[in-house]
Short mmCIF file of C-alpha atoms (C1' of nucleotides) in Angstrom, two decimals:
data_model
loop_
_atom_site.label_atom_id
_atom_site.label_comp_id
_atom_site.label_asym_id
_atom_site.label_seq_id
_atom_site.Cartn_x
_atom_site.Cartn_y
_atom_site.Cartn_z
CA MET W 28 53.55 -19.51 -22.25
CA ASP W 29 50.76 -22.00 -22.52
CA ARG W 30 48.16 -19.27 -22.29
CA LYS W 31 45.79 -19.74 -25.13
CA VAL W 32 42.37 -20.22 -23.76
CA SER W 33 42.84 -17.72 -21.00
CA THR W 34 44.53 -14.63 -22.45
CA ARG W 35 41.50 -13.08 -24.06
CA SER W 36 38.90 -13.87 -21.45
CA ALA W 37 41.36 -13.22 -18.65
CA ALA W 38 42.08 -9.77 -20.03
CA ARG W 39 38.40 -9.11 -20.22
CA ALA W 40 37.85 -10.26 -16.66
CA GLU W 41 40.74 -8.13 -15.46
CA THR W 42 39.43 -5.02 -17.20
CA GLU W 43 35.95 -5.58 -15.80
CA ARG W 44 37.41 -6.02 -12.33
CA ALA W 45 39.44 -2.82 -12.63
CA ILE W 46 36.36 -0.89 -13.77
CA LEU W 47 34.19 -2.26 -10.96
CA SER W 48 36.85 -1.54 -8.38
CA ALA W 49 37.29 2.01 -9.62
CA ALA W 50 33.54 2.48 -9.81
CA GLU W 51 33.05 1.33 -6.23
CA ALA W 52 35.61 3.84 -4.97
CA VAL W 53 34.26 6.74 -7.02
CA PHE W 54 30.60 6.00 -6.28
CA ALA W 55 31.44 5.68 -2.58
CA GLU W 56 33.23 9.00 -2.44
CA HIS W 57 30.98 11.07 -4.69
CA GLY W 58 27.61 9.34 -4.77
CA TYR W 59 25.79 8.29 -7.93
CA ARG W 60 25.27 11.73 -9.38
CA GLY W 61 28.57 13.09 -8.13
CA ALA W 62 30.50 10.32 -9.83
CA THR W 63 31.28 10.73 -13.53
CA THR W 64 32.09 7.99 -15.97
CA GLY W 65 35.17 10.01 -16.83
CA MET W 66 36.45 9.83 -13.25
CA ILE W 67 35.81 6.10 -13.08
CA ALA W 68 37.52 5.46 -16.40
CA GLU W 69 40.54 7.53 -15.42
CA ARG W 70 40.85 5.66 -12.13
CA ALA W 71 40.57 2.36 -13.99
CA GLY W 72 43.25 3.52 -16.40
CA ILE W 73 41.18 3.29 -19.57
CA PRO W 74 39.50 5.80 -21.91
CA LYS W 75 35.91 6.66 -21.15
CA ALA W 76 34.71 5.17 -24.42
CA ASN W 77 36.21 1.84 -23.45
CA LEU W 78 34.34 1.88 -20.17
CA HIS W 79 31.12 2.21 -22.12
CA TYR W 80 32.12 -0.77 -24.18
CA TYR W 81 32.08 -2.93 -21.05
CA PHE W 82 29.16 -1.26 -19.30
CA ALA W 83 26.59 0.28 -21.60
CA THR W 84 25.34 2.89 -19.16
CA LYS W 85 26.42 4.50 -15.90
CA GLU W 86 23.36 3.01 -14.24
CA ALA W 87 24.22 -0.53 -15.37
CA LEU W 88 27.70 -0.14 -13.92
CA TYR W 89 26.29 1.24 -10.69
CA ARG W 90 23.81 -1.60 -10.45
CA GLN W 91 26.60 -4.15 -10.81
CA VAL W 92 28.58 -2.45 -8.05
CA VAL W 93 25.62 -2.43 -5.70
CA GLU W 94 24.79 -6.05 -6.42
CA ASN W 95 28.37 -7.11 -5.66
CA ILE W 96 28.21 -5.27 -2.36
CA PHE W 97 24.92 -6.87 -1.50
CA MET W 98 26.45 -10.32 -2.05
CA ILE W 99 29.31 -9.57 0.35
CA TRP W 100 26.76 -8.30 2.84
CA LEU W 101 24.75 -11.49 2.49
CA ASP W 102 27.81 -13.67 3.03
CA ALA W 103 28.52 -11.88 6.27
CA ALA W 104 24.89 -12.14 7.24
CA ASN W 105 25.12 -15.90 7.13
CA SER W 106 27.64 -15.80 9.94
CA PHE W 107 24.56 -15.20 12.04
CA ASP W 108 23.63 -18.85 11.58
CA ASP W 109 27.00 -20.42 12.32
CA CYS W 110 26.14 -21.02 15.95
CA GLU W 111 23.05 -21.91 17.85
CA ASP W 112 24.17 -20.16 21.00
CA PRO W 113 23.04 -16.51 21.06
CA GLU W 114 26.27 -15.28 22.63
CA GLU W 115 28.41 -16.94 20.00
CA ALA W 116 26.10 -16.07 17.12
CA LEU W 117 25.78 -12.39 18.00
CA THR W 118 29.47 -12.06 18.84
CA HIS W 119 30.40 -13.65 15.54
CA TYR W 120 27.92 -11.59 13.55
CA ILE W 121 28.84 -8.24 15.10
CA THR W 122 32.55 -8.96 14.82
CA THR W 123 32.18 -9.93 11.19
CA LYS W 124 30.19 -6.80 10.38
CA MET W 125 32.74 -4.61 12.15
CA ASP W 126 35.56 -6.22 10.20
CA ILE W 127 33.73 -5.67 6.93
CA SER W 128 33.33 -2.00 7.79
CA ARG W 129 37.05 -1.87 8.46
CA GLN W 130 38.17 -3.72 5.35
CA HIS W 131 35.42 -2.85 2.91
CA PRO W 132 34.29 0.67 3.82
CA MET W 133 33.53 1.80 0.29
CA GLY W 134 30.89 -0.84 -0.24
CA SER W 135 29.08 0.21 2.89
CA LYS W 136 29.17 3.82 1.76
CA VAL W 137 27.64 2.97 -1.59
CA TRP W 138 24.91 1.04 0.19
CA ALA W 139 24.26 3.93 2.57
CA ASN W 140 24.03 6.33 -0.34
CA GLU W 141 21.59 4.06 -2.09
CA ILE W 142 19.28 3.79 0.93
CA LEU W 143 19.55 7.51 1.65
CA HIS W 144 18.23 8.17 -1.84
CA ARG W 145 15.33 5.74 -1.38
CA ALA W 146 17.02 2.80 -3.09
CA PRO W 147 16.15 3.69 -6.70
CA VAL W 148 18.25 0.79 -8.00
CA ILE W 149 18.02 -2.00 -5.44
CA GLN W 150 14.49 -1.67 -4.12
CA ASP W 151 13.69 -5.14 -5.43
CA TYR W 152 16.51 -6.63 -3.33
CA LEU W 153 15.17 -4.95 -0.23
CA GLU W 154 11.72 -6.34 -0.85
CA THR W 155 12.84 -9.90 -1.53
CA THR W 156 16.21 -11.09 -0.27
CA LEU W 157 16.66 -8.65 2.58
CA ARG W 158 13.07 -8.99 3.74
CA GLU W 159 13.35 -12.78 3.83
CA TRP W 160 16.72 -12.75 5.58
CA THR W 161 15.41 -10.37 8.21
CA ALA W 162 12.26 -12.37 8.84
CA THR W 163 14.15 -15.58 9.55
CA ARG W 164 16.61 -13.87 11.90
CA ILE W 165 13.79 -12.15 13.75
CA ALA W 166 12.31 -15.60 14.30
CA ILE W 167 15.61 -16.85 15.71
CA ILE W 168 15.89 -13.93 18.11
CA GLU W 169 12.29 -14.37 19.22
CA ARG W 170 12.99 -18.01 19.92
CA TRP W 171 16.03 -17.13 22.02
CA VAL W 172 13.89 -14.65 23.94
CA GLY W 173 11.19 -17.26 24.41
CA GLU W 174 13.75 -19.70 25.74
CA GLY W 175 14.95 -17.12 28.22
CA ARG W 176 18.43 -17.05 26.74
CA MET W 177 18.30 -13.27 26.39
CA ASP W 178 16.19 -10.40 27.64
CA PRO W 179 12.92 -9.64 25.85
CA VAL W 180 13.93 -7.15 23.19
CA ASP W 181 12.29 -6.10 19.97
CA PRO W 182 14.27 -8.08 17.38
CA ARG W 183 14.02 -5.41 14.71
CA THR W 184 15.42 -2.77 17.03
CA LEU W 185 18.31 -5.08 17.90
CA LEU W 186 19.11 -5.83 14.26
CA TYR W 187 18.95 -2.16 13.30
CA MET W 188 21.23 -1.30 16.20
CA ILE W 189 23.78 -3.87 15.04
CA TRP W 190 23.59 -2.69 11.44
CA SER W 191 23.82 1.01 12.23
CA THR W 192 26.57 0.73 14.83
CA THR W 193 28.83 -1.49 12.76
CA GLN W 194 28.28 0.34 9.48
CA HIS W 195 28.93 3.64 11.26
CA TYR W 196 32.62 2.70 11.27
CA ALA W 197 32.53 2.71 7.46
CA ASP W 198 29.95 5.35 6.54
CA PHE W 199 31.05 7.94 9.10
CA ILE W 200 34.74 7.07 9.10
CA HIS W 201 35.57 10.63 8.13
CA GLN W 202 33.86 12.01 11.24
CA ILE W 203 35.49 9.35 13.41
CA GLU W 204 38.92 10.20 12.03
CA THR W 205 38.36 13.91 12.51
CA LEU W 206 37.48 13.25 16.16
CA ASN W 207 40.64 11.12 16.37
CA ASP W 208 42.80 14.20 15.68
CA GLY W 209 42.52 13.62 11.95
CA LYS W 210 44.32 10.29 12.13
CA PRO W 211 42.94 6.93 10.98
CA LEU W 212 41.98 4.51 13.72
CA SER W 213 44.91 2.30 14.60
CA ASP W 214 44.38 -1.44 14.68
CA ASP W 215 44.39 -1.26 18.48
CA GLN W 216 41.81 1.52 18.54
CA PHE W 217 39.59 -0.36 16.15
CA ALA W 218 39.92 -3.56 18.17
CA ILE W 219 38.85 -1.66 21.28
CA ALA W 220 35.86 -0.23 19.44
CA ARG W 221 34.88 -3.64 18.10
CA ASP W 222 35.15 -5.32 21.48
CA ASN W 223 33.21 -2.55 23.17
CA VAL W 224 30.44 -2.73 20.58
CA VAL W 225 30.13 -6.48 21.09
CA ARG W 226 30.17 -6.17 24.85
CA ILE W 227 27.68 -3.30 25.10
CA ILE W 228 25.17 -4.96 22.79
CA LEU W 229 25.45 -8.41 24.36
CA SER W 230 25.21 -6.97 27.84
CA GLY W 231 22.38 -4.75 26.59
CA VAL W 232 20.24 -7.72 25.64
CA GLY W 233 21.05 -9.59 28.83
CA ILE W 234 23.60 -12.06 27.54
CA ARG W 235 26.30 -12.57 30.15
CA ALA W 236 29.72 -13.25 28.73
CA ARG W 237 30.91 -16.75 29.62
CA ALA W 238 34.15 -17.18 27.76
CA ALA W 239 37.08 -15.21 29.18
CA SER W 240 37.92 -13.60 25.86
CA SER W 241 39.92 -10.66 27.15
CA VAL W 242 37.90 -7.61 26.30
CA LYS W 243 39.62 -4.39 27.21
CA ALA W 244 37.67 -1.25 27.88
CA GLY W 245 40.52 1.19 28.09
CA ALA W 246 40.28 4.64 26.58
CA ALA W 247 40.90 4.65 22.87
CA ARG W 248 43.98 6.81 23.02
CA MET R 1 -3.93 45.56 8.78
CA ASP R 2 -1.27 47.48 10.61
CA ARG R 3 1.49 45.74 8.65
CA LYS R 4 3.76 48.38 7.32
CA VAL R 5 7.16 47.83 8.72
CA SER R 6 6.85 44.10 8.36
CA THR R 7 5.45 43.42 4.89
CA ARG R 8 8.67 43.91 3.01
CA SER R 9 11.09 42.23 5.34
CA ALA R 10 8.53 39.62 6.30
CA ALA R 11 8.10 38.65 2.67
CA ARG R 12 11.84 38.37 2.31
CA ALA R 13 12.09 36.23 5.42
CA GLU R 14 9.25 34.05 4.21
CA THR R 15 10.84 33.55 0.80
CA GLU R 16 14.17 32.69 2.38
CA ARG R 17 12.48 30.23 4.68
CA ALA R 18 10.64 28.59 1.79
CA ILE R 19 13.88 28.26 -0.16
CA LEU R 20 15.78 26.78 2.78
CA SER R 21 12.97 24.35 3.51
CA ALA R 22 12.81 23.24 -0.10
CA ALA R 23 16.59 23.00 -0.27
CA GLU R 24 16.75 20.80 2.82
CA ALA R 25 14.25 18.38 1.34
CA VAL R 26 15.88 18.25 -2.08
CA PHE R 27 19.44 18.00 -0.74
CA ALA R 28 18.32 15.24 1.64
CA GLU R 29 16.70 13.20 -1.10
CA HIS R 30 19.21 13.70 -3.89
CA GLY R 31 22.49 14.73 -2.26
CA TYR R 32 24.48 17.82 -3.16
CA ARG R 33 25.29 16.88 -6.71
CA GLY R 34 21.96 15.17 -7.35
CA ALA R 35 20.03 18.24 -6.30
CA THR R 36 19.55 20.96 -8.91
CA THR R 37 18.77 24.58 -8.25
CA GLY R 38 15.85 24.15 -10.62
CA MET R 39 14.35 21.42 -8.45
CA ILE R 40 14.76 23.51 -5.32
CA ALA R 41 13.26 26.58 -6.94
CA GLU R 42 10.28 24.62 -8.24
CA ARG R 43 9.66 23.12 -4.81
CA ALA R 44 9.88 26.58 -3.26
CA GLY R 45 7.43 27.89 -5.89
CA ILE R 46 9.72 30.50 -7.43
CA PRO R 47 11.69 30.80 -10.68
CA LYS R 48 15.26 29.61 -10.61
CA ALA R 49 16.61 33.10 -11.26
CA ASN R 50 14.86 34.36 -8.16
CA LEU R 51 16.50 31.69 -6.06
CA HIS R 52 19.86 32.96 -7.21
CA TYR R 53 18.83 36.44 -6.14
CA TYR R 54 18.52 35.20 -2.56
CA PHE R 55 21.41 32.74 -2.59
CA ALA R 56 24.22 33.59 -4.95
CA THR R 57 25.44 30.03 -5.47
CA LYS R 58 24.22 26.50 -4.92
CA GLU R 59 27.07 25.98 -2.49
CA ALA R 60 26.12 29.01 -0.39
CA LEU R 61 22.57 27.70 -0.12
CA TYR R 62 23.81 24.25 0.80
CA ARG R 63 26.12 25.67 3.43
CA GLN R 64 23.25 27.56 5.04
CA VAL R 65 21.15 24.39 5.14
CA VAL R 66 23.93 22.39 6.76
CA GLU R 67 24.64 25.10 9.31
CA ASN R 68 20.98 25.22 10.32
CA ILE R 69 20.99 21.46 10.79
CA PHE R 70 24.13 21.62 12.86
CA MET R 71 22.50 24.14 15.20
CA ILE R 72 19.51 21.87 15.80
CA TRP R 73 21.91 19.01 16.42
CA LEU R 74 23.84 21.12 18.95
CA ASP R 75 20.67 22.08 20.81
CA ALA R 76 19.80 18.43 21.21
CA ALA R 77 23.33 17.68 22.28
CA ASN R 78 22.94 19.99 25.23
CA SER R 79 20.25 17.73 26.62
CA PHE R 80 23.20 15.62 27.62
CA ASP R 81 24.02 18.10 30.34
CA ASP R 82 20.57 18.53 31.78
CA CYS R 83 21.11 15.92 34.47
CA GLU R 84 24.04 14.81 36.53
CA ASP R 85 22.74 11.26 36.89
CA PRO R 86 24.01 9.02 34.05
CA GLU R 87 20.73 7.15 33.76
CA GLU R 88 18.71 10.33 33.40
CA ALA R 89 21.26 12.05 31.17
CA LEU R 90 21.66 9.16 28.74
CA THR R 91 17.93 8.41 28.68
CA HIS R 92 17.18 12.05 27.96
CA TYR R 93 19.88 12.35 25.32
CA ILE R 94 18.98 9.16 23.47
CA THR R 95 15.28 9.94 23.61
CA THR R 96 15.86 13.44 22.27
CA LYS R 97 18.05 12.17 19.42
CA MET R 98 15.45 9.54 18.52
CA ASP R 99 12.71 12.17 18.45
CA ILE R 100 14.81 14.41 16.22
CA SER R 101 15.29 11.52 13.80
CA ARG R 102 11.53 11.06 13.81
CA GLN R 103 10.57 14.69 13.37
CA HIS R 104 13.53 16.04 11.42
CA PRO R 105 14.72 13.18 9.23
CA MET R 106 15.79 15.32 6.29
CA GLY R 107 18.36 17.22 8.31
CA SER R 108 19.96 14.00 9.45
CA LYS R 109 20.11 12.79 5.87
CA VAL R 110 21.86 15.92 4.68
CA TRP R 111 24.35 15.53 7.50
CA ALA R 112 24.96 11.89 6.63
CA ASN R 113 25.50 12.77 2.99
CA GLU R 114 27.98 15.45 3.96
CA ILE R 115 30.04 13.11 6.17
CA LEU R 116 29.82 10.33 3.60
CA HIS R 117 31.46 12.66 1.10
CA ARG R 118 34.21 13.66 3.53
CA ALA R 119 32.54 16.83 4.74
CA PRO R 120 33.71 19.18 1.97
CA VAL R 121 31.59 22.01 3.35
CA ILE R 122 31.53 21.62 7.13
CA GLN R 123 34.95 20.23 7.92
CA ASP R 124 35.70 23.30 10.03
CA TYR R 125 32.68 22.58 12.24
CA LEU R 126 33.86 19.05 12.80
CA GLU R 127 37.29 20.25 13.83
CA THR R 128 36.08 22.93 16.21
CA THR R 129 32.58 22.74 17.65
CA LEU R 130 32.02 19.00 17.33
CA ARG R 131 35.51 18.15 18.56
CA GLU R 132 35.06 20.32 21.66
CA TRP R 133 31.58 19.01 22.39
CA THR R 134 32.78 15.44 22.12
CA ALA R 135 35.81 16.01 24.35
CA THR R 136 33.75 17.39 27.21
CA ARG R 137 31.20 14.59 27.03
CA ILE R 138 33.94 11.98 26.94
CA ALA R 139 35.23 13.54 30.16
CA ILE R 140 31.78 13.26 31.73
CA ILE R 141 31.44 9.60 30.78
CA GLU R 142 34.93 8.84 32.04
CA ARG R 143 34.05 10.47 35.35
CA TRP R 144 30.92 8.34 35.62
CA VAL R 145 32.99 5.27 34.94
CA GLY R 146 35.56 6.33 37.50
CA GLU R 147 32.82 6.79 40.08
CA GLY R 148 31.54 3.32 39.38
CA ARG R 149 28.18 4.59 38.18
CA MET R 150 28.48 2.65 34.94
CA ASP R 151 30.60 -0.14 33.51
CA PRO R 152 34.01 0.73 32.11
CA VAL R 153 33.30 1.44 28.45
CA ASP R 154 35.21 3.34 25.83
CA PRO R 155 33.34 6.68 25.77
CA ARG R 156 33.88 7.24 22.06
CA THR R 157 32.42 3.87 21.20
CA LEU R 158 29.39 4.64 23.35
CA LEU R 159 28.84 8.04 21.75
CA TYR R 160 29.21 6.64 18.24
CA MET R 161 26.75 3.88 19.09
CA ILE R 162 24.20 6.42 20.28
CA TRP R 163 24.69 8.62 17.23
CA SER R 164 24.54 5.82 14.71
CA THR R 165 21.61 3.99 16.25
CA THR R 166 19.41 7.06 16.65
CA GLN R 167 20.28 8.59 13.29
CA HIS R 168 19.63 5.24 11.62
CA TYR R 169 15.92 5.93 12.12
CA ALA R 170 16.30 8.98 9.86
CA ASP R 171 19.05 8.07 7.40
CA PHE R 172 17.85 4.51 6.76
CA ILE R 173 14.13 5.15 7.16
CA HIS R 174 13.51 3.87 3.67
CA GLN R 175 15.03 0.47 4.51
CA ILE R 176 13.15 0.37 7.80
CA GLU R 177 9.87 1.12 6.06
CA THR R 178 10.53 -1.50 3.40
CA LEU R 179 11.10 -4.06 6.14
CA ASN R 180 7.87 -2.86 7.75
CA ASP R 181 5.87 -4.04 4.73
CA GLY R 182 6.40 -0.71 3.00
CA LYS R 183 4.47 1.18 5.65
CA PRO R 184 5.81 4.03 7.78
CA LEU R 185 6.47 3.22 11.42
CA SER R 186 3.40 3.95 13.51
CA ASP R 187 3.79 6.07 16.61
CA ASP R 188 3.52 2.92 18.69
CA GLN R 189 6.17 1.11 16.67
CA PHE R 190 8.49 4.07 16.95
CA ALA R 191 7.91 4.35 20.69
CA ILE R 192 8.81 0.68 21.06
CA ALA R 193 11.97 1.18 19.06
CA ARG R 194 12.92 4.26 21.07
CA ASP R 195 12.35 2.54 24.41
CA ASN R 196 14.27 -0.55 23.31
CA VAL R 197 17.22 1.55 22.14
CA VAL R 198 17.34 3.35 25.48
CA ARG R 199 17.03 0.13 27.43
CA ILE R 200 19.61 -1.86 25.45
CA ILE R 201 22.22 0.89 25.62
CA LEU R 202 21.69 1.66 29.30
CA SER R 203 21.74 -1.98 30.20
CA GLY R 204 24.71 -2.39 27.89
CA VAL R 205 26.81 0.04 29.88
CA GLY R 206 25.70 -1.38 33.20
CA ILE R 207 23.16 1.20 34.25
CA ARG R 208 20.26 -0.53 35.97
CA ALA R 209 16.93 1.19 35.45
CA ARG R 210 15.58 2.59 38.71
CA ALA R 211 12.46 4.46 37.74
CA ALA R 212 9.51 2.30 36.74
CA SER R 213 9.02 4.01 33.40
CA SER R 214 7.04 1.29 31.66
CA VAL R 215 9.22 0.06 28.85
CA LYS R 216 7.54 -2.48 26.67
CA ALA R 217 9.51 -4.97 24.67
CA GLY R 218 6.75 -6.42 22.58
CA ALA R 219 7.25 -7.26 18.94
CA ALA R 220 6.87 -4.26 16.71
CA ARG R 221 3.88 -5.55 14.85
"C1'" DA F 23 48.29 -16.30 -43.92
"C1'" DT F 24 43.64 -14.69 -43.50
"C1'" DG F 25 39.14 -13.34 -42.38
"C1'" DA F 26 36.02 -12.36 -38.83
"C1'" DA F 27 35.01 -11.13 -34.40
"C1'" DA F 28 36.29 -8.88 -30.31
"C1'" DC F 29 38.39 -4.96 -28.41
"C1'" DC F 30 40.06 -0.16 -28.15
"C1'" DT F 31 39.89 4.97 -28.66
"C1'" DG F 32 39.86 10.05 -30.20
"C1'" DA F 33 36.46 12.94 -31.65
"C1'" DC F 34 32.03 14.27 -31.34
"C1'" DC F 35 26.98 15.41 -29.81
"C1'" DA F 36 22.65 16.59 -27.39
"C1'" DA F 37 20.92 17.44 -22.91
"C1'" DA F 38 21.24 19.33 -18.45
"C1'" DC F 39 23.12 22.31 -15.30
"C1'" DG F 40 24.75 26.51 -12.54
"C1'" DG F 41 24.78 30.95 -13.12
"C1'" DT F 42 24.00 35.80 -15.59
"C1'" DC F 43 21.54 39.75 -17.25
"C1'" DA F 44 18.60 43.19 -18.83
"C1'" DA F 45 14.13 44.44 -18.55
"C1'" DA F 46 9.79 44.55 -15.96
"C1'" DT F 47 7.29 44.99 -11.58
"C1'" DT F 48 6.54 46.29 -6.86
"C1'" DG F 49 6.37 49.04 -2.78
"C1'" DA F 50 8.03 52.29 0.81
"C1'" DG F 51 9.41 57.08 1.82
"C1'" DC F 52 8.72 61.77 0.37
"C1'" DG U 1 1.81 60.99 -7.52
"C1'" DC U 2 6.78 60.40 -7.92
"C1'" DT U 3 11.19 58.31 -7.27
"C1'" DC U 4 14.30 54.94 -6.60
"C1'" DA U 5 15.84 50.80 -4.61
"C1'" DA U 6 14.42 46.13 -3.91
"C1'" DT U 7 12.54 42.32 -6.11
"C1'" DT U 8 11.03 39.26 -9.85
"C1'" DT U 9 11.52 36.82 -14.20
"C1'" DG U 10 12.16 34.88 -18.99
"C1'" DA U 11 15.75 34.34 -21.94
"C1'" DC U 12 20.24 33.23 -22.48
"C1'" DC U 13 25.28 31.27 -22.03
"C1'" DG U 14 29.43 28.42 -21.19
"C1'" DT U 15 30.60 24.15 -19.22
"C1'" DT U 16 30.07 19.50 -17.96
"C1'" DT U 17 28.36 15.00 -18.68
"C1'" DG U 18 26.50 10.53 -20.37
"C1'" DG U 19 26.64 8.39 -24.33
"C1'" DT U 20 27.72 7.53 -29.59
"C1'" DC U 21 30.36 6.42 -33.57
"C1'" DA U 22 33.54 5.52 -37.14
"C1'" DG U 23 37.62 3.67 -37.74
"C1'" DG U 24 41.72 1.38 -36.09
"C1'" DT U 25 44.12 -2.64 -33.63
"C1'" DT U 26 44.48 -7.18 -31.58
"C1'" DT U 27 43.22 -12.04 -31.09
"C1'" DC U 28 42.16 -16.49 -32.65
"C1'" DA U 29 40.19 -20.39 -35.23
"C1'" DT U 30 40.91 -22.27 -39.65
#
DNA sequence: ATGAAACCTGACCAAACGGTCAAATTGAGC
DNA sequence: GCTCAATTTGACCGTTTGGTCAGGTTTCAT
């Protein structure tokens, strides 16, 4: 038991983590207004008053949740730059975004809610970080087009298509599951969806698959 | 002034319409929980008590709004069947869905909110009407694939891609406008986006454009 | 051991909200 | 003009919610 330095601060970190995790789930499922600090506290296993000791206001807690999500989103976004080849870069980026939707659906839902409501909390992020990120990637796509490595497409439209299609598997998962006889997508079904998304978009912008990565097109059931 | 039969019932219809219109806007912008009956009544220009004379509960009003939206959505969905040719059918369907996002963005937002929150109000519609509609269209796409008129793609993935991409221009319009220097998309910009979406998806599923409908790819600004 | 700081919590409060109600107003049929 | 049902409205109510607070408990450096 050589814990001396860590017990106190570790406990604090753990409580904060539990609150943020609970908050993400509750905000995702009920939206900002629909979520109550009581629900979040209960899910985190602490009294409501204690939650307000760690996060002064509901809005501050919400802001922290959204910022965390934005950071994950940004990390994934950097996978765009891992390769110079458009086929590899787009395949990697789309695959990564699909996997995030699969493994981190609540974050995407919170983000969708925030944008739907005109981004009252994270407007500054949209106008700075996101705007810069988008501008540089548009430049990359335009260069690829100029080099004839893909068809001439409007880069914004392509980016929005990638964002919307991949995030659909998080934001609209309830609709997808309902249309899957009420059952969650199996790993196989999701893999088929992911591969089809990659293939349709790449083929859609005139990038011919070179590698023989076996992409199945079979029906999803 | 030969209005006698109509004044009374016409006034009622007009009040109901004003309430539903206001409710759609407020529910779209604030979500179900974020919207208050007071806000809706104010926007409709009537006292809150009068709103409750026309719609007994907030939930009943919300349900009516969602049902109206679903009917518009279904009408558009039928444009899928207008042509037997996959190129024409998909072009028509995608174009129609894009135009609905442009002209009826609030409805799409309400729908997105409802799905995001696990469809507490319209789950029965998802399990009946939407499930049936989807099944028949999947059959059509599978037939096209079987006839070699398009590449073998998973029909569900294709439908979800069309839904998500087109509705993105309504649900995420705030993000799109922020990335457009805070300005709304001009008609030209939107037309470019619409044409690019059609072209990328059709090309993505292996449908080569026949008609010479001039599709421009130019940058959006 | 001890004092101070950090942490925890039951009880409480003011504001906001969905919904009610009784009284007033309107308008169509006679 | 009169009647009565439909409509309108300000005032009101019970509940929920975000947030506060006083007082208790734990942790840790000395």
